[in-house]
Coordinates of C-alpha atoms in Angstrom, one line a residue:
M1 CA 0.0 0.0 0.3
V2 CA 3.0 2.9 1.1
D3 CA 4.4 1.8 -2.3
N4 CA 1.5 2.6 -4.5
V5 CA 1.0 5.5 -2.3
R6 CA 4.5 6.3 -3.1
T7 CA 4.9 5.2 -6.7
E8 CA 1.9 7.8 -7.5
Y9 CA 2.6 11.2 -5.5
H10 CA 6.2 10.7 -7.2
N11 CA 4.3 10.3 -10.7
S12 CA 1.6 12.8 -10.2
P13 CA 2.0 16.6 -11.9
R14 CA 4.5 18.8 -9.9
R15 CA 4.7 22.2 -11.7
N16 CA 3.6 24.0 -14.5
E17 CA 6.5 23.4 -16.4
D18 CA 6.3 26.9 -18.8
K19 CA 6.3 28.9 -15.0
D20 CA 7.1 26.8 -11.7
P21 CA 10.8 24.9 -11.5
H22 CA 10.7 21.0 -11.1
Y23 CA 12.1 21.2 -7.7
R24 CA 12.6 17.9 -7.1
W25 CA 15.0 17.2 -8.7
W26 CA 15.6 13.8 -8.0
L27 CA 12.4 12.1 -9.5
A28 CA 13.5 13.8 -12.8
K29 CA 14.8 11.6 -16.1
E30 CA 18.3 12.3 -16.8
D31 CA 18.2 14.6 -19.8
Q32 CA 16.0 16.8 -17.3
A33 CA 17.6 17.1 -14.2
H34 CA 21.0 19.9 -14.9
E35 CA 17.5 22.1 -15.2
D36 CA 16.4 21.2 -12.4
I37 CA 18.7 21.2 -10.3
H38 CA 20.3 24.8 -11.7
S39 CA 16.7 26.3 -11.0
V40 CA 16.7 24.7 -7.5
V41 CA 20.1 26.2 -6.6
S42 CA 19.2 29.7 -7.8
A43 CA 16.1 30.3 -6.1
I44 CA 17.5 28.6 -2.7
T45 CA 20.4 31.1 -4.1
E46 CA 18.2 33.9 -4.5
N47 CA 16.1 33.3 -1.4
Q48 CA 18.8 33.5 0.7
R49 CA 21.0 36.0 0.3
Y50 CA 21.2 37.3 3.3
N51 CA 23.8 34.1 4.0
H52 CA 26.1 35.9 1.0
T53 CA 25.4 39.2 2.8
N54 CA 27.0 37.8 6.2
N55 CA 29.5 35.5 4.5
L56 CA 30.9 38.3 2.1
R57 CA 31.0 41.4 6.0
F58 CA 33.0 37.9 7.9
Y59 CA 35.3 37.8 5.2
R60 CA 35.5 41.4 5.1
L61 CA 36.5 41.5 8.7
Y62 CA 38.8 38.7 8.9
A63 CA 40.7 39.8 5.9
N64 CA 40.7 43.1 6.1
K65 CA 39.1 43.9 2.6
E66 CA 36.8 45.7 0.8
V67 CA 36.3 42.9 -1.5
S68 CA 33.4 43.1 -3.7
G69 CA 32.3 39.4 -4.1
F70 CA 33.6 35.8 -3.8
S71 CA 33.0 35.0 -7.7
N72 CA 35.8 33.9 -9.3
S73 CA 37.3 37.1 -10.5
A74 CA 35.8 38.8 -7.6
Y75 CA 36.9 37.4 -4.7
S76 CA 40.4 39.2 -4.8
R77 CA 39.5 42.4 -6.5
T78 CA 39.5 45.7 -3.3
A79 CA 37.5 48.5 -3.4
V80 CA 40.9 50.4 -4.1
T81 CA 40.4 54.5 -2.8
D82 CA 42.6 56.6 -1.2
Q83 CA 40.5 55.8 2.3
V84 CA 40.6 51.8 1.8
Q85 CA 44.3 52.1 1.2
N86 CA 44.8 54.7 4.4
R87 CA 43.0 53.5 6.9
V88 CA 44.5 52.3 10.3
T89 CA 42.8 49.8 12.2
Y90 CA 43.0 48.0 14.7
N91 CA 41.9 43.8 13.2
V92 CA 41.0 42.6 16.6
V93 CA 38.7 39.6 14.1
K94 CA 41.0 37.7 13.1
S95 CA 43.6 38.8 16.2
C96 CA 41.2 36.9 18.2
I97 CA 40.5 33.9 15.5
D98 CA 44.3 33.3 15.2
S99 CA 44.5 32.8 18.4
I100 CA 42.4 30.1 19.2
T101 CA 42.9 28.2 16.5
N102 CA 46.7 28.4 17.5
K103 CA 45.5 27.1 20.8
I104 CA 42.9 24.5 19.7
A105 CA 43.8 23.3 16.8
K106 CA 47.2 23.3 16.8
N107 CA 46.4 19.8 18.4
R108 CA 46.2 16.7 16.5
P109 CA 43.0 14.9 17.9
R110 CA 43.8 10.8 17.5
P111 CA 40.5 8.8 17.1
R112 CA 40.9 5.3 18.7
F113 CA 39.1 2.5 18.4
L114 CA 37.9 0.4 20.9
T115 CA 36.4 -2.8 21.2
T116 CA 33.9 -3.3 23.2
K117 CA 33.9 -7.2 24.9
G118 CA 36.2 -8.3 22.3
D119 CA 38.9 -11.4 22.4
Y120 CA 42.5 -10.6 21.5
S121 CA 42.4 -10.8 18.0
M122 CA 39.3 -8.2 17.7
Q123 CA 41.6 -5.9 20.0
R124 CA 44.8 -6.2 17.9
R125 CA 42.6 -5.6 15.0
A126 CA 41.3 -1.9 16.5
K127 CA 44.5 -1.6 17.5
K128 CA 46.0 -2.0 13.5
L129 CA 42.9 -0.4 12.9
T130 CA 43.6 3.3 14.2
Q131 CA 47.3 2.5 12.5
Y132 CA 45.7 2.3 9.7
M133 CA 43.2 5.5 10.7
D134 CA 46.5 7.7 11.1
G135 CA 48.4 7.0 7.8
A136 CA 45.0 7.7 5.9
F137 CA 44.8 11.1 8.0
D138 CA 48.8 11.6 7.2
S139 CA 47.8 10.7 3.5
A140 CA 44.8 13.0 2.9
N141 CA 46.4 15.7 4.8
A142 CA 43.1 16.0 7.0
Y143 CA 45.1 17.5 9.9
E144 CA 46.1 20.7 8.4
I145 CA 42.9 20.2 6.3
G146 CA 41.2 20.5 10.2
Q147 CA 42.8 23.9 10.8
K148 CA 41.1 25.5 7.9
V149 CA 37.6 24.0 8.6
F150 CA 38.5 25.1 12.4
T151 CA 39.2 28.8 10.5
D152 CA 36.1 28.9 8.9
S153 CA 34.3 27.8 11.9
C154 CA 35.3 30.8 13.7
T155 CA 35.0 33.5 10.6
F156 CA 31.7 31.9 8.9
G157 CA 30.1 29.9 12.2
T158 CA 30.4 26.5 10.2
G159 CA 33.2 24.7 8.5
V160 CA 33.3 22.3 6.4
M161 CA 34.8 18.8 5.1
K162 CA 34.4 17.2 2.2
I163 CA 35.8 13.4 1.8
Y164 CA 35.9 12.0 -1.6
R165 CA 37.7 9.3 -3.8
E166 CA 39.8 10.2 -6.5
H167 CA 42.4 7.9 -8.1
D168 CA 41.6 4.8 -5.6
K169 CA 42.5 7.0 -2.6
I170 CA 40.3 9.1 0.2
K171 CA 41.3 12.3 0.2
V172 CA 39.9 16.1 1.8
E173 CA 38.7 18.8 0.7
R174 CA 37.9 22.2 2.8
I175 CA 34.6 23.8 1.1
F176 CA 34.0 26.8 1.1
I177 CA 30.5 28.1 2.8
D178 CA 29.2 30.2 0.4
D179 CA 29.9 27.3 -2.3
L180 CA 27.3 24.6 0.2
V181 CA 23.4 25.4 -0.6
V182 CA 21.5 24.2 1.5
D183 CA 17.4 25.5 2.2
D184 CA 16.7 26.8 5.0
A185 CA 13.2 25.7 5.4
E186 CA 14.2 21.9 4.3
A187 CA 17.3 22.8 7.3
M188 CA 15.5 23.7 9.9
Y189 CA 16.1 21.4 12.0
G190 CA 19.4 20.9 10.8
E191 CA 18.7 17.8 9.4
P192 CA 18.3 18.8 5.0
R193 CA 17.9 16.2 2.9
Q194 CA 19.3 17.9 0.0
M195 CA 22.8 19.2 -0.4
H196 CA 24.0 21.6 -3.6
Q197 CA 28.5 21.9 -4.1
T198 CA 29.0 24.8 -6.5
K199 CA 32.5 25.1 -7.6
Y200 CA 34.4 26.6 -10.7
I201 CA 36.1 24.3 -13.1
N202 CA 38.5 25.0 -15.9
R203 CA 36.3 23.8 -19.2
D204 CA 39.7 21.5 -19.8
V205 CA 39.3 19.8 -16.8
L206 CA 35.7 18.7 -17.5
L207 CA 36.4 17.8 -20.5
D208 CA 38.6 15.2 -19.8
M209 CA 36.5 13.8 -16.7
Y210 CA 33.8 13.5 -18.9
P211 CA 35.0 13.1 -22.4
D212 CA 31.6 11.4 -23.3
H213 CA 30.0 15.1 -22.7
A214 CA 32.5 16.9 -24.5
D215 CA 29.9 18.3 -26.8
K216 CA 27.5 19.5 -24.0
I217 CA 30.6 20.8 -22.3
L218 CA 31.9 22.9 -25.1
A219 CA 28.7 24.6 -25.5
A220 CA 28.7 25.6 -22.7
T221 CA 28.6 29.3 -21.5
S222 CA 31.0 30.5 -18.7
D223 CA 30.3 31.7 -15.7
K224 CA 29.1 35.1 -16.8
K225 CA 30.5 36.8 -13.7
A226 CA 33.7 35.9 -14.7
A227 CA 33.6 37.6 -18.2
D228 CA 35.6 40.2 -18.5
Q229 CA 38.9 37.6 -17.2
S230 CA 40.1 36.7 -20.8
V231 CA 42.6 34.1 -18.9
S232 CA 39.8 32.5 -17.6
D233 CA 37.3 29.5 -18.9
A234 CA 35.8 28.3 -16.1
L235 CA 32.6 26.7 -15.6
Q236 CA 29.9 26.7 -13.1
V237 CA 29.7 23.0 -11.8
V238 CA 26.7 21.7 -9.4
E239 CA 27.2 18.6 -7.2
S240 CA 23.8 17.6 -6.1
W241 CA 23.0 15.4 -2.9
H242 CA 19.8 13.7 -2.7
L243 CA 19.5 11.3 1.2
M244 CA 17.2 8.5 1.1
S245 CA 13.4 9.2 2.3
G246 CA 13.7 5.9 3.9
P247 CA 15.2 2.3 4.1
D248 CA 13.2 0.6 0.8
A249 CA 13.3 4.0 -0.6
T250 CA 15.3 4.4 -4.2
D251 CA 14.7 8.5 -4.6
G252 CA 18.8 8.5 -3.2
R253 CA 20.6 10.5 -6.0
H254 CA 24.0 12.1 -6.9
I255 CA 24.0 14.3 -9.8
I256 CA 27.1 16.2 -11.2
S257 CA 25.2 19.1 -13.9
I258 CA 26.4 22.2 -15.8
D259 CA 23.4 24.3 -17.3
N260 CA 23.6 22.6 -20.0
A261 CA 24.4 18.6 -19.3
T262 CA 24.2 16.3 -16.6
L263 CA 27.1 15.1 -16.7
M264 CA 27.4 11.9 -13.9
D265 CA 24.2 10.6 -12.9
E266 CA 23.4 7.8 -10.1
E267 CA 21.9 5.7 -7.1
Y268 CA 23.1 7.9 -3.4
K269 CA 22.4 5.2 -0.8
K270 CA 24.5 6.5 1.9
D271 CA 22.2 8.1 4.9
Y272 CA 24.6 10.9 4.9
F273 CA 26.0 13.8 2.9
P274 CA 29.9 13.2 2.3
F275 CA 30.6 16.1 4.1
V276 CA 31.6 16.8 8.1
F277 CA 30.7 19.9 9.6
M278 CA 32.6 22.3 12.7
R279 CA 30.6 24.9 14.2
W280 CA 32.3 27.6 16.1
T281 CA 28.6 28.2 18.4
D282 CA 25.1 25.6 17.0
A283 CA 22.3 27.4 16.1
L284 CA 19.1 27.0 18.3
L285 CA 17.5 26.9 14.8
G286 CA 18.9 25.9 11.4
F287 CA 21.0 24.3 9.7
F288 CA 24.4 27.2 9.9
G289 CA 26.0 28.1 13.0
S290 CA 27.2 31.5 14.9
G291 CA 31.4 32.8 13.7
L292 CA 33.1 34.2 16.1
A293 CA 33.5 36.9 14.0
E294 CA 29.5 37.5 14.0
E295 CA 30.5 37.8 17.9
L296 CA 33.0 40.6 17.7
T297 CA 31.1 42.2 14.8
G298 CA 29.4 45.4 16.3
I299 CA 33.0 46.1 18.6
Q300 CA 35.1 45.8 16.1
L301 CA 33.0 48.3 13.0
E302 CA 33.1 50.4 16.7
I303 CA 36.7 50.3 16.9
N304 CA 36.9 51.4 13.1
K305 CA 34.9 54.4 13.1
I306 CA 37.1 55.3 16.1
L307 CA 40.0 54.9 14.2
R308 CA 38.9 57.2 11.3
N309 CA 37.8 59.4 13.7
I310 CA 41.0 59.8 15.2
Q311 CA 42.9 59.2 11.6
K312 CA 41.1 62.4 10.3
A313 CA 41.7 64.4 13.4
I314 CA 45.7 63.8 13.7
N315 CA 45.3 63.9 9.9
L316 CA 43.1 67.9 10.6
V317 CA 43.8 69.6 13.7
A318 CA 47.0 68.2 15.4
V319 CA 49.1 69.4 13.2
P320 CA 52.3 72.2 13.6
R321 CA 51.4 75.8 13.1
V322 CA 53.1 78.9 13.6
Y323 CA 51.4 81.9 14.4
V324 CA 52.5 85.3 13.6
Q325 CA 51.3 88.7 14.5
N326 CA 49.8 90.6 10.8
S327 CA 52.0 93.7 12.7
S328 CA 54.9 91.8 12.9
K329 CA 57.5 92.3 10.5
I330 CA 58.3 88.4 9.5
V331 CA 58.7 87.3 6.5
S332 CA 57.7 83.6 6.7
D333 CA 60.8 82.2 4.2
H334 CA 63.1 82.4 7.4
I335 CA 61.3 80.2 9.3
Q336 CA 62.6 77.2 9.1
N337 CA 64.2 73.5 9.7
T338 CA 68.0 75.0 9.7
I339 CA 69.8 74.1 12.7
G340 CA 71.2 77.6 14.2
A341 CA 68.7 79.6 12.0
I342 CA 68.4 83.6 12.9
V343 CA 64.7 85.2 12.7
K344 CA 64.7 89.3 12.2
H345 CA 61.5 89.9 13.5
T346 CA 59.7 93.7 14.6
G347 CA 57.5 93.2 17.2
N348 CA 56.2 89.8 18.7
P349 CA 57.6 86.5 17.9
P350 CA 56.2 83.9 16.4
T351 CA 53.7 81.5 18.1
F352 CA 54.2 77.7 17.5
H353 CA 51.3 75.9 18.6
T354 CA 50.0 71.9 18.1
P355 CA 46.8 71.3 18.9
T356 CA 45.0 67.6 20.7
A357 CA 43.3 65.4 18.3
M358 CA 41.0 64.7 20.0
N359 CA 39.5 64.1 24.0
P360 CA 41.9 61.2 26.1
E361 CA 38.9 59.7 26.5
V362 CA 37.9 58.6 22.7
Y363 CA 41.6 56.6 23.9
R364 CA 40.4 55.8 26.0
H365 CA 37.2 54.0 25.1
L366 CA 39.3 52.8 22.3
D367 CA 42.0 50.6 23.9
N368 CA 37.9 49.0 26.4
L369 CA 36.8 48.0 22.9
Y370 CA 39.3 46.5 22.5
Q371 CA 40.2 44.5 25.6
K372 CA 36.5 44.0 25.7
A373 CA 37.2 42.0 22.8
F374 CA 39.3 39.6 23.9
E375 CA 37.3 39.2 27.1
I376 CA 33.7 38.1 25.1
T377 CA 36.3 35.6 22.9
G378 CA 37.8 34.3 26.0
V379 CA 41.6 34.9 25.4
S380 CA 43.8 36.9 27.0
M381 CA 46.3 39.5 25.6
L382 CA 48.9 38.0 26.3
S383 CA 48.1 35.1 24.8
A384 CA 47.4 37.2 21.8
T385 CA 50.9 38.4 21.9
S386 CA 52.9 35.1 22.6
K387 CA 53.9 36.6 26.5
K388 CA 53.6 34.9 29.8
P389 CA 51.5 36.5 33.2
A390 CA 54.2 38.2 34.8
G391 CA 55.3 36.4 38.2
L392 CA 54.7 33.0 36.2
N393 CA 58.6 31.3 36.3
S394 CA 57.7 27.8 36.9
G395 CA 56.0 25.1 34.4
A396 CA 53.7 24.1 36.6
A397 CA 52.6 28.0 36.9
L398 CA 52.2 27.8 33.3
R399 CA 50.6 24.5 33.0
E400 CA 47.3 25.6 35.0
Y401 CA 47.4 28.8 33.8
N402 CA 46.9 27.3 30.3
D403 CA 44.1 24.8 32.0
V404 CA 42.1 27.8 33.3
E405 CA 42.8 29.6 30.1
T406 CA 41.5 26.9 27.9
E407 CA 38.6 25.7 30.0
R408 CA 37.2 28.8 28.2
F409 CA 37.1 26.9 24.8
L410 CA 35.8 23.2 26.6
T411 CA 33.0 22.9 24.3
V412 CA 34.8 23.9 21.1
A413 CA 37.8 22.1 21.8
Q414 CA 35.2 18.8 22.1
R415 CA 33.4 19.9 18.9
Y416 CA 37.0 20.0 17.1
E417 CA 37.5 16.4 18.5
K418 CA 34.0 14.9 17.2
F419 CA 35.5 16.9 14.0
F420 CA 37.9 14.1 13.8
V421 CA 35.8 11.2 14.6
D422 CA 32.8 11.6 11.9
V423 CA 35.7 12.1 9.7
A424 CA 37.1 9.4 10.6
K425 CA 34.1 7.2 10.2
V426 CA 33.0 8.5 6.5
F427 CA 36.9 7.0 6.3
V428 CA 36.0 3.9 7.6
D429 CA 33.1 3.6 5.7
Q430 CA 34.7 4.3 1.8
S431 CA 36.9 1.9 2.9
R432 CA 34.3 -0.5 2.2
D433 CA 33.5 0.6 -0.2
M434 CA 36.9 0.4 -2.3
Y435 CA 37.8 -3.1 -1.0
E436 CA 34.7 -4.1 -3.0
E437 CA 37.2 -2.5 -5.5
D438 CA 40.6 -3.3 -4.1
K439 CA 40.7 -6.5 -2.5
G440 CA 44.2 -5.9 -1.5
L441 CA 43.6 -1.8 -0.4
K442 CA 46.2 -0.8 1.9
V443 CA 47.4 2.1 3.1
K444 CA 51.3 3.5 4.8
A445 CA 51.6 4.3 8.6
S446 CA 54.0 5.0 10.8
S447 CA 54.5 2.7 13.7
D448 CA 57.4 3.0 16.9
G449 CA 59.4 4.8 14.2
F450 CA 59.2 2.7 11.1
I451 CA 56.7 3.1 8.3
E452 CA 54.3 0.0 7.6
S453 CA 51.7 -1.3 4.9
I454 CA 48.6 -2.3 6.5
K455 CA 45.7 -3.7 4.8
W456 CA 42.5 -3.0 4.9
K457 CA 41.3 -7.2 5.3
D458 CA 43.4 -7.0 8.3
V459 CA 42.0 -4.5 10.4
N460 CA 37.8 -4.4 8.6
I461 CA 35.7 -4.6 12.0
E462 CA 32.2 -4.7 11.7
E463 CA 30.6 -1.0 13.3
D464 CA 28.7 -2.6 16.3
K465 CA 31.5 -4.0 17.8
Y466 CA 33.6 -0.6 18.5
T467 CA 33.8 2.0 19.6
L468 CA 35.7 5.5 18.5
R469 CA 37.1 7.6 21.2
C470 CA 39.2 11.1 20.2
F471 CA 42.7 11.3 22.3
P472 CA 44.6 15.0 21.8
T473 CA 48.3 14.0 21.0
S474 CA 50.2 17.3 22.1
L475 CA 49.9 16.7 25.9
L476 CA 53.7 18.0 27.2
P477 CA 54.3 21.3 27.6
T478 CA 56.4 23.4 24.6
L479 CA 57.8 26.7 26.9
P480 CA 61.2 25.2 28.5
S481 CA 59.9 26.5 31.5
A482 CA 57.6 24.2 31.5
R483 CA 59.3 21.8 29.8
M484 CA 62.2 21.5 32.5
Q485 CA 59.3 21.9 35.5
K486 CA 58.2 18.8 33.9
V487 CA 62.2 16.9 34.1
M488 CA 62.4 17.9 38.0
E489 CA 59.0 16.6 38.7
W490 CA 60.0 13.2 36.6
V491 CA 63.6 13.2 39.0
Q492 CA 61.6 13.7 42.0
A493 CA 59.1 10.4 41.3
G494 CA 62.1 8.3 40.3
W495 CA 61.1 8.3 37.1
I496 CA 64.5 8.8 35.9
S497 CA 68.3 9.6 37.3
M498 CA 69.4 12.3 39.0
D499 CA 72.5 12.3 36.4
T500 CA 69.7 12.3 33.0
G501 CA 68.5 15.3 35.2
K502 CA 70.9 17.5 34.7
H503 CA 72.1 16.1 31.7
L504 CA 68.2 17.2 30.6
A505 CA 69.1 20.7 32.6
E506 CA 71.6 21.5 29.5
F507 CA 69.9 20.5 26.9
P508 CA 65.9 19.8 27.7
D509 CA 64.4 17.3 24.4
T510 CA 62.5 15.6 27.2
D511 CA 60.5 13.7 23.9
E512 CA 64.1 12.2 23.0
E513 CA 65.2 11.1 26.8
M514 CA 62.5 9.7 27.3
R515 CA 62.4 6.9 24.5
L516 CA 66.1 6.4 25.6
Q517 CA 64.7 5.3 28.9
A518 CA 61.8 3.5 27.9
A519 CA 63.9 1.3 25.3
S520 CA 64.1 -1.8 26.9
K521 CA 60.5 -1.3 28.0
D522 CA 59.5 -1.1 24.0
N523 CA 61.8 -3.7 22.5
V524 CA 60.2 -6.3 24.7
K525 CA 56.7 -5.0 24.1
R526 CA 57.7 -5.3 20.4
V527 CA 58.8 -9.1 21.1
I528 CA 55.5 -9.9 23.0
E529 CA 53.7 -8.7 20.3
Q530 CA 55.5 -10.5 17.7
M531 CA 55.2 -13.7 19.7
L532 CA 51.3 -13.0 19.9
D533 CA 50.5 -11.7 16.0
E534 CA 52.5 -13.7 14.3
G535 CA 53.6 -16.5 16.2
K536 CA 57.8 -15.2 15.6
Y537 CA 59.8 -16.4 18.2
E538 CA 62.8 -13.8 19.4
S539 CA 65.2 -14.5 22.5
P540 CA 66.1 -12.3 24.6
E541 CA 69.4 -10.6 24.6
P542 CA 71.7 -10.1 28.2
E543 CA 71.5 -6.3 26.9
L544 CA 67.2 -6.0 28.1
N545 CA 66.3 -5.3 31.7
L546 CA 65.7 -8.6 32.3
E547 CA 64.3 -8.3 35.7
E548 CA 62.0 -6.1 33.6
A549 CA 61.4 -8.4 30.5
I550 CA 59.9 -11.2 32.8
Q551 CA 57.7 -9.2 34.6
L552 CA 56.4 -7.5 31.2
T553 CA 55.7 -11.4 29.8
Q554 CA 54.2 -12.3 32.9
L555 CA 51.7 -10.0 33.1
A556 CA 51.6 -10.4 28.6
Y557 CA 50.5 -13.5 29.4
L558 CA 48.0 -13.9 32.0
R559 CA 46.3 -11.1 29.6
A560 CA 46.7 -13.7 26.5
K561 CA 45.4 -16.1 28.7
L562 CA 42.8 -13.8 29.1
D563 CA 41.9 -12.9 26.3
G564 CA 41.9 -16.8 24.1
V565 CA 44.7 -16.3 22.6
P566 CA 46.2 -19.6 21.4
N567 CA 48.3 -22.1 23.4
D568 CA 50.9 -22.1 21.0
R569 CA 51.4 -18.4 21.1
R570 CA 51.5 -18.1 24.9
E571 CA 53.9 -21.0 25.3
L572 CA 56.2 -18.8 23.5
L573 CA 55.9 -16.5 26.2
Q574 CA 56.7 -19.1 28.6
I575 CA 59.9 -20.2 26.8
Y576 CA 61.0 -16.3 26.5
I577 CA 60.1 -16.4 30.3
E578 CA 62.9 -19.1 31.0
E579 CA 65.5 -17.9 28.9
C580 CA 65.3 -14.8 30.3
H581 CA 65.6 -16.1 33.7
E582 CA 68.9 -18.1 32.4
L583 CA 70.5 -15.2 31.1
T584 CA 70.0 -13.5 34.5
P585 CA 73.5 -13.7 36.8
L586 CA 72.8 -15.6 39.5
P587 CA 73.3 -13.7 43.1
P588 CA 77.1 -14.0 44.5
E589 CA 76.9 -16.9 47.3
P590 CA 77.0 -15.6 50.6
V591 CA 80.0 -14.7 52.3
A592 CA 80.5 -17.5 55.6
A593 CA 80.7 -15.4 58.4
P594 CA 84.1 -16.6 60.2
V595 CA 83.6 -19.0 63.5
P596 CA 84.3 -17.2 66.2
Q597 CA 87.6 -18.4 68.1
A598 CA 87.6 -20.3 71.9
V599 CA 89.2 -17.3 74.4
P600 CA 91.2 -19.7 77.1
E601 CA 89.9 -18.7 80.4
A602 CA 92.0 -17.0 82.5
M603 CA 94.6 -18.8 85.0
P604 CA 92.4 -18.9 89.2
T605 CA 94.1 -15.7 90.7
S606 CA 94.9 -16.0 94.9
D607 CA 96.3 -14.3 97.5
M608 CA 98.0 -17.2 98.7
M609 CA 99.9 -17.7 96.0
P610 CA 102.4 -15.6 94.4
M611 CA 102.5 -15.1 90.5
V612 CA 104.7 -17.7 88.3

């Protein structure tokens, strides 16, 4: 019954062919889809001009450029006037956004795959899957692109990363927010069913990508906004997605089109768009978020107005002037900048005067506005200028100060970590699709200082068998004083020796020193993993910390037994323990205590007998 009603609804007349656009483009025929799509995109763009206006305003505030638009011929043009060229400004918007980006986006949140009550084999797969994701992120430059997306979220409210496949690789791309077309009415609750991305692509590139549509591509007209650029031959390409209306629906569709042709048309079965979004502040209603630039718009405009007034006042009022009485016989040419010049005059001498340009309250008001912007943002001006507070010299104090300041951005940092969790989910889904086409799918990942190729078939885990968590990787302090404090804490805790601490005091490379200190343990752990994962045995060496090696191997044996590791591999651990015992030098035999010698008793004495 439901299928019949759906079919009747889809086949019913939906528009006046001469007047109304076909808004349900995902139901159109392939030769007509491009017409409907471009009609829908044009209608949404025109109805939501305020989004474009806001994005343009925020871009100008951050970039400090009076750009005229975002088209491929206008984004780099500025209103070249004397006022713009000579304008003085305090760009507090850019200063605050860059400070927050450097504080939060400097971290590289690492998605980790954790099994839910999985056996040893599943745990090993989860660990390898984490390494696979590390390699995939590095190959796609996900963290570098993620920083740009974070800056976009601060500037425009919403940053967008697109994840797609190209040449058997997963790639990511930062999408400019003005190129994304989302209907506000449909996305009222933040869950739109359709989405469009517009992009300018060179005609030659399109000819190479879609040779079957060469005649249509050659006949297409260039963007009208780019017509005045003689070297540009770019066409506006629209990529459109419509999600399935239900699990059994067939209306999911993915189309790439230009104004006169549908270049690619396929069924779309995903329940998500190929985008991951980062928002500075989630909107109470609607799809797009609110950015930091929006919060600081009023302050920035007021600062700009005050600076313009001050600049005009200084140029017009605060100019040195010489007052000469009309009755004075002073020749103006005699007043010059020659040292020791003699000015002859009759009557009163000339009076030199430089008036005050503005009232001091104006400058105080300007300083208050500038400081208020940082208070609203939650960034201290010391952080914006890369300075530490006076009196905070110890590493512990600096770390506590940074923790207090970072507390202001806790929710933003959590959204940034969740952003990469969402990216990892899409990467996993794309990898599954690629594996169906290429059974040898693999990525290169760094593991313990070595490059390792990890195959997807060795890490593929069903989605309901794991959970994703994100952990920041940049945990050690970066300031020398803070790192020195960390060294002192390690010495006091007994983790490193005093001699090692003295060495670190001269060259505080704590990371390298800890790698050396953990060399024995890392070698033992490597051998343990090799025996458990691959069944390969490697004998212990006498240079190891044998006592520590025995303890680690015993714990690994107990853990392996609990996880159900096969007996033959657990036996390798037992052999390793036995060989460690054999290499352990025997304690020296205790030296026998000397037998006490008997002391002869003294001869009895008597007063009656003389001593002989």
